[in-house]
Tab-separated table of C-alpha atoms in Angstrom:
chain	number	residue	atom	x	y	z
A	146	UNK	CA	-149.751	81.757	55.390
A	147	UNK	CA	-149.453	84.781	53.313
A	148	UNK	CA	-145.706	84.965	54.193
A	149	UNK	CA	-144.859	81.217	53.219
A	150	UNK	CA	-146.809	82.027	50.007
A	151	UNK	CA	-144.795	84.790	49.178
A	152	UNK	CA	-141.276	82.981	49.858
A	153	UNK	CA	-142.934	79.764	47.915
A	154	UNK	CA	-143.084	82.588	45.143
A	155	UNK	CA	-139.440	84.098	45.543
A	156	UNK	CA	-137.317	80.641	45.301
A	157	UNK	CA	-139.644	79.377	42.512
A	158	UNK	CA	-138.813	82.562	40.436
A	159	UNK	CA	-134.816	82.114	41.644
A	160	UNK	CA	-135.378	78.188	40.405
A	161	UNK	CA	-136.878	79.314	37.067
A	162	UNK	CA	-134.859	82.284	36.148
A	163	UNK	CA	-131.553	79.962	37.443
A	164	UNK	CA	-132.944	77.650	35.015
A	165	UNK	CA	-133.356	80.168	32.043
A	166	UNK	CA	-130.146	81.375	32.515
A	167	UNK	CA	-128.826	77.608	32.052
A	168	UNK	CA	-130.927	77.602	28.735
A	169	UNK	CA	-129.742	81.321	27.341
A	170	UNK	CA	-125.715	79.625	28.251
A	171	UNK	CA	-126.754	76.790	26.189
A	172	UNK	CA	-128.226	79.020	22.934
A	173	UNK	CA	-125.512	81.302	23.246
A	174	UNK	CA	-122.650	78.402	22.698
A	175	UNK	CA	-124.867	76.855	20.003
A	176	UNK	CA	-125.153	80.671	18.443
A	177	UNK	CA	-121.423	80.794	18.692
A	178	UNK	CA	-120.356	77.191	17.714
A	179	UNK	CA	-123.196	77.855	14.625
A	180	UNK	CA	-120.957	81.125	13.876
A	181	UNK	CA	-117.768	79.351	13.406
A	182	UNK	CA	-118.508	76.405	11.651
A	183	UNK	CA	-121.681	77.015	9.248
A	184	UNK	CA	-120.982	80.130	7.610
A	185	UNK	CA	-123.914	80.924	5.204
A	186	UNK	CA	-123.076	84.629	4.386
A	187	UNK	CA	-122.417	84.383	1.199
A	188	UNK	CA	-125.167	81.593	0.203
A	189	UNK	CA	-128.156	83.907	1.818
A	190	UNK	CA	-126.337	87.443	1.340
A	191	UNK	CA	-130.010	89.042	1.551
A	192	UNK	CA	-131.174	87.311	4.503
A	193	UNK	CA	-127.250	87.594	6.318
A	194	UNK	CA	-128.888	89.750	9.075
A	195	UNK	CA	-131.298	87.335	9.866
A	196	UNK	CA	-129.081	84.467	10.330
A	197	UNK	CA	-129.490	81.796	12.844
A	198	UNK	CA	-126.515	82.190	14.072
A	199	UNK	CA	-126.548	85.737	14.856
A	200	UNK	CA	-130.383	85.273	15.974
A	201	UNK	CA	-129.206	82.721	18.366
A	202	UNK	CA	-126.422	84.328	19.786
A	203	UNK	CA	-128.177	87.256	20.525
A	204	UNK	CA	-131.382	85.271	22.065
A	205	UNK	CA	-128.554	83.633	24.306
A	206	UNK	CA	-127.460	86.866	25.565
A	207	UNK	CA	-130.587	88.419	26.067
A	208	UNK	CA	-131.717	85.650	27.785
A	209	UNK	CA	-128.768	85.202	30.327
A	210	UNK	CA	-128.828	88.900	31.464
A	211	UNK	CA	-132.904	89.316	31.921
A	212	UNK	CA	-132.891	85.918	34.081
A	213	UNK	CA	-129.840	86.772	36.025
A	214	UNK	CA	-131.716	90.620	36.651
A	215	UNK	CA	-134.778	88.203	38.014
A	216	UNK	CA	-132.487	85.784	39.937
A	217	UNK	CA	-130.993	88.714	41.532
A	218	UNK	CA	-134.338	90.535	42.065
A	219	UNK	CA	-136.155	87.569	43.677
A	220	UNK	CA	-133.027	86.427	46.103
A	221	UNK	CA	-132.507	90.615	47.166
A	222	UNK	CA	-135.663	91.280	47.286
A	223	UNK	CA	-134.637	94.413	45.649
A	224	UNK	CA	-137.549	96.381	44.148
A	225	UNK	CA	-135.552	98.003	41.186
A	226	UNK	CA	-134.185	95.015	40.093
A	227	UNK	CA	-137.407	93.598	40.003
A	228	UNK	CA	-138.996	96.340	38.055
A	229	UNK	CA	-136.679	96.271	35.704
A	230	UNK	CA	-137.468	92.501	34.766
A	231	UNK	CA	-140.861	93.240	34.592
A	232	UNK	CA	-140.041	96.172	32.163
A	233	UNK	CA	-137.649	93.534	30.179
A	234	UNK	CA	-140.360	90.909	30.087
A	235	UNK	CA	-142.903	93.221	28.522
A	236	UNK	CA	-140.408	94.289	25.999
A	237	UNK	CA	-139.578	90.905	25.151
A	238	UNK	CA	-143.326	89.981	24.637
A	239	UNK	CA	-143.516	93.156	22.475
A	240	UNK	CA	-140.244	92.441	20.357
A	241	UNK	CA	-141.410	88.912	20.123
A	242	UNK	CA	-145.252	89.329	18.879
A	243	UNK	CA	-143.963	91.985	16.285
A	244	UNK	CA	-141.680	89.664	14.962
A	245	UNK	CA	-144.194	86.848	14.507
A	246	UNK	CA	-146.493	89.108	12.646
A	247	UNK	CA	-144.072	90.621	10.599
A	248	UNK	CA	-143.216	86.428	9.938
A	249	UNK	CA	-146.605	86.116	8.823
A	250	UNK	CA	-147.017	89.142	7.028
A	251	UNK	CA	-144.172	88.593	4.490
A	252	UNK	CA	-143.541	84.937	4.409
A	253	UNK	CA	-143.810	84.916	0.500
A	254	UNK	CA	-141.291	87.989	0.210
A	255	UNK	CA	-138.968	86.067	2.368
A	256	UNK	CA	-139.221	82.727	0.041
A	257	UNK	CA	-138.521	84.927	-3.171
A	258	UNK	CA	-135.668	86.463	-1.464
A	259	UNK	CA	-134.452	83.049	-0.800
A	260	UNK	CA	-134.836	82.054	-4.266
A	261	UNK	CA	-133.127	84.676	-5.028
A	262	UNK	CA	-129.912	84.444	-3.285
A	263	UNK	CA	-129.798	80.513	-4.168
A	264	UNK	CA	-129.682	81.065	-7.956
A	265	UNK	CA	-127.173	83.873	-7.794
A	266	UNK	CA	-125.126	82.060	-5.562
A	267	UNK	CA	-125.066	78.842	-7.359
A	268	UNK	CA	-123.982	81.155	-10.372
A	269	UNK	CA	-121.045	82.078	-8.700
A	270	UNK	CA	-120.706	78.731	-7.699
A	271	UNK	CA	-120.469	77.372	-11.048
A	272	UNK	CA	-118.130	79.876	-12.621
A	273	UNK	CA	-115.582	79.450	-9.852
A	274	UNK	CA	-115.067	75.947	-8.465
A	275	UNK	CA	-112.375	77.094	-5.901
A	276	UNK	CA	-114.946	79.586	-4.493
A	277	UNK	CA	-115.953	79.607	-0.907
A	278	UNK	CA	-119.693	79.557	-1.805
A	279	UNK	CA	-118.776	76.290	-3.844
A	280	UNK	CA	-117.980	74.923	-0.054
A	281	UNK	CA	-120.982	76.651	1.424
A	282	UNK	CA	-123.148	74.314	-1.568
A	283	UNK	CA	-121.700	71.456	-0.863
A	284	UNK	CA	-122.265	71.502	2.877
A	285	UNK	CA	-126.097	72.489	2.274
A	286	UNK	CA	-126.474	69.890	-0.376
A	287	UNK	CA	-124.958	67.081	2.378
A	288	UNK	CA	-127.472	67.843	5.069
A	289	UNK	CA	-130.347	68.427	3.311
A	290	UNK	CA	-129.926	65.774	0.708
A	291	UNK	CA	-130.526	68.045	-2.336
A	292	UNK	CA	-129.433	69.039	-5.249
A	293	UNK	CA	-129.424	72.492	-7.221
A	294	UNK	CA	-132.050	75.073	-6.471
A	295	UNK	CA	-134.583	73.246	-8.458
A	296	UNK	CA	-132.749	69.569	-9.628
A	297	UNK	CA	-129.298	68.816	-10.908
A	298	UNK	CA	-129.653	70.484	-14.500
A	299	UNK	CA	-129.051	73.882	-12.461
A	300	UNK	CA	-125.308	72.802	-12.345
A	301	UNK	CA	-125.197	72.308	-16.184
A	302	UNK	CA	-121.722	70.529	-17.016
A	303	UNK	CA	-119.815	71.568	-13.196
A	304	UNK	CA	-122.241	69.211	-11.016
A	305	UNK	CA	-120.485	68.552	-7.822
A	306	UNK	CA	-119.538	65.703	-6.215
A	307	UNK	CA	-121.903	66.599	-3.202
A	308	UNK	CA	-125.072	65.764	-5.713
A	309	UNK	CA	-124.127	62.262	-6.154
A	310	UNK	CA	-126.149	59.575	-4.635
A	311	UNK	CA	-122.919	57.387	-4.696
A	312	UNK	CA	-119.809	57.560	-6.273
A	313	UNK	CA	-119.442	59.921	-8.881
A	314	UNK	CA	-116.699	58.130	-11.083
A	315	UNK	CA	-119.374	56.050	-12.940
A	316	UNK	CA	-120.350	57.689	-16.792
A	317	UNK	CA	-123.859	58.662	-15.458
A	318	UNK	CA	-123.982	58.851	-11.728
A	319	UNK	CA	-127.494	58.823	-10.308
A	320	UNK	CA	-127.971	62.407	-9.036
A	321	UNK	CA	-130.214	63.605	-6.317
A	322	UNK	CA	-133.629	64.504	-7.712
A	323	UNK	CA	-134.755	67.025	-5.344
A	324	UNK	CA	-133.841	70.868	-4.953
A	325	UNK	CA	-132.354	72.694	-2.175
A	326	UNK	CA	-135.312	75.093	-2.325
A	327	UNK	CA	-138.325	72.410	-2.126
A	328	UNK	CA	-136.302	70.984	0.901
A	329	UNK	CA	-135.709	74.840	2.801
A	330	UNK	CA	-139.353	75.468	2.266
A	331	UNK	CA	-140.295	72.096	3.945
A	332	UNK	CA	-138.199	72.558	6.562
A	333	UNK	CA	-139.674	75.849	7.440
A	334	UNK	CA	-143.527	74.801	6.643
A	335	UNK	CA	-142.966	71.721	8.990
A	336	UNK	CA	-141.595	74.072	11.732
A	337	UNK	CA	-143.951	76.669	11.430
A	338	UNK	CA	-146.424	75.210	13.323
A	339	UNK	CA	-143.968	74.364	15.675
A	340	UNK	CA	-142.487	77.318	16.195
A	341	UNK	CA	-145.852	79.376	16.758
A	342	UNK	CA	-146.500	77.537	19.125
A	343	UNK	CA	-143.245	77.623	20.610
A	344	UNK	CA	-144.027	81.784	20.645
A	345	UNK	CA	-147.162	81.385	22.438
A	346	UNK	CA	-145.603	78.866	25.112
A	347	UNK	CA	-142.769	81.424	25.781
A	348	UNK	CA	-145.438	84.490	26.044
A	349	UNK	CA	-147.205	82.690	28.615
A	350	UNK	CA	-144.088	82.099	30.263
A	351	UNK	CA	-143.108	85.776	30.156
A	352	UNK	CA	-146.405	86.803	31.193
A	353	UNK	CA	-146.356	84.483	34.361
A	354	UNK	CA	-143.218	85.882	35.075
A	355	UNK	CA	-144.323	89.952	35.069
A	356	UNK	CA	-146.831	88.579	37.364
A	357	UNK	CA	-144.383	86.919	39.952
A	358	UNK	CA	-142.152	90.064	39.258
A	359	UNK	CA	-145.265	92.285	40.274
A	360	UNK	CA	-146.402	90.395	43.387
A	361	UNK	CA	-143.091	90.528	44.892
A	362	UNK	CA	-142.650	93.900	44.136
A	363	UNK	CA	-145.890	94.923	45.732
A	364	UNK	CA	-145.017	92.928	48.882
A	365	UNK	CA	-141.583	94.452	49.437
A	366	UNK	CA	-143.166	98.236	48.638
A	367	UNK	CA	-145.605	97.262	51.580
A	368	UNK	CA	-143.235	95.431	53.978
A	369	UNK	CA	-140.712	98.756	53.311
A	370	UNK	CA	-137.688	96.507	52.071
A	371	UNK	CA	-138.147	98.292	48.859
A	372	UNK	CA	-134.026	99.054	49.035
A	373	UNK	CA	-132.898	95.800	50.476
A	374	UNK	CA	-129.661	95.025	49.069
């Protein structure tokens, strides 16, 4: 009984990490795809190192190589390999509940940063039409249906045509009436819940799998396949 238990445990752990390393493929082509085609450098020059793109890409790497070191683990029944995830996991779970509290702790200096870099971007903006970060506005006011960091008067007399609820050949176009800022800090308070508990879900997760890890790693020390390859 004991023995079926224990393979029971080793495929499910091949079957989920299989699976995770499907998932980290998938994040790391968004992260790339993200990379090429939505540049927001020089929109959110403070906040560049936190970009999404960059945050996914390296998610999607992390996430391939510490389920294909438990894939590997679990079919070898090799002990090191198996450690190793475990020690991955709990780094992980470290990296990833410092983060979160570091998200909470300085959610209003991140907003004012934001601020920030929108007004002194849409400065440039303004004084250079053929600038990239002209481009870079235009996209962000297209997606998010916005316009301006606060409304349209932000643009003064060089409003672009990306503010425009229609065509923009009319004398007095009607304009979009909401910011790009009220719209970024909605997104991220309607996510925030989301995303919390998206942390917790994927702690659990991680935390199941040090256990799995463990068990296995037990069994093998005791059985004296600890070197299996």
């Amino acid at each position: 009984m004991a023995q079926r238990c224990l393979k029971f445990l080793k495929y499910t752990m091949c079957v989920a990490n299989f699976l995770c390393f499907c998932c980290g493929m998938a994040v790391l082509g968004l992260g790339v795809y993200m990379m090429v085609n939505f540049r927001m450098a020089a929109l959110l020059p403070t906040l560049v190192i936190i970009n999404i793109d960059k945050m996914l890409l390296i998610c999607g790497i992390v996430i391939t190589c510490v389920s294909f070191l438990g894939f590997l683990g679990a079919l070898k029944e090799n002990r090191c390999l198996l450690l190793m995830y475990f020690l991955l996991l709990f780094l992980l779970m470290l990296v990833e509940l410092t983060a979160a509290c570091l998200l909470l702790v300085f959610e209003g200096q991140v907003a004012t940063m934001i601020e920030d870099d929108l007004n002194k971007s849409l400065k440039e903006a303004k004084a250079n039409s053929t600038d990239p970060v002209l481009s870079e506005w235009d996209l962000v006011q297209n997606n998010f249906d916005c316009c301006g960091v606060n409304n349209v008067t932000d643009w003064e007399d060089n409003v672009p045509k990306s503010c425009c609820l229609s065509k923009c050949s009319s004398p007095e176009p009607p304009y979009k009436r909401t910011g790009c800022l009220v719209k970024l800090k909605t997104l991220f308070e309607d996510n925030f819940l989301t995303t919390g508990i998206s942390v917790i879900v994927l702690c659990i997760i991680e935390v199941l799998g040090m256990c799995f890890a463990m068990t296995l790693f037990c069994h093998i020390s005791r059985s004296g396949l600890g070197y299996k390859l």
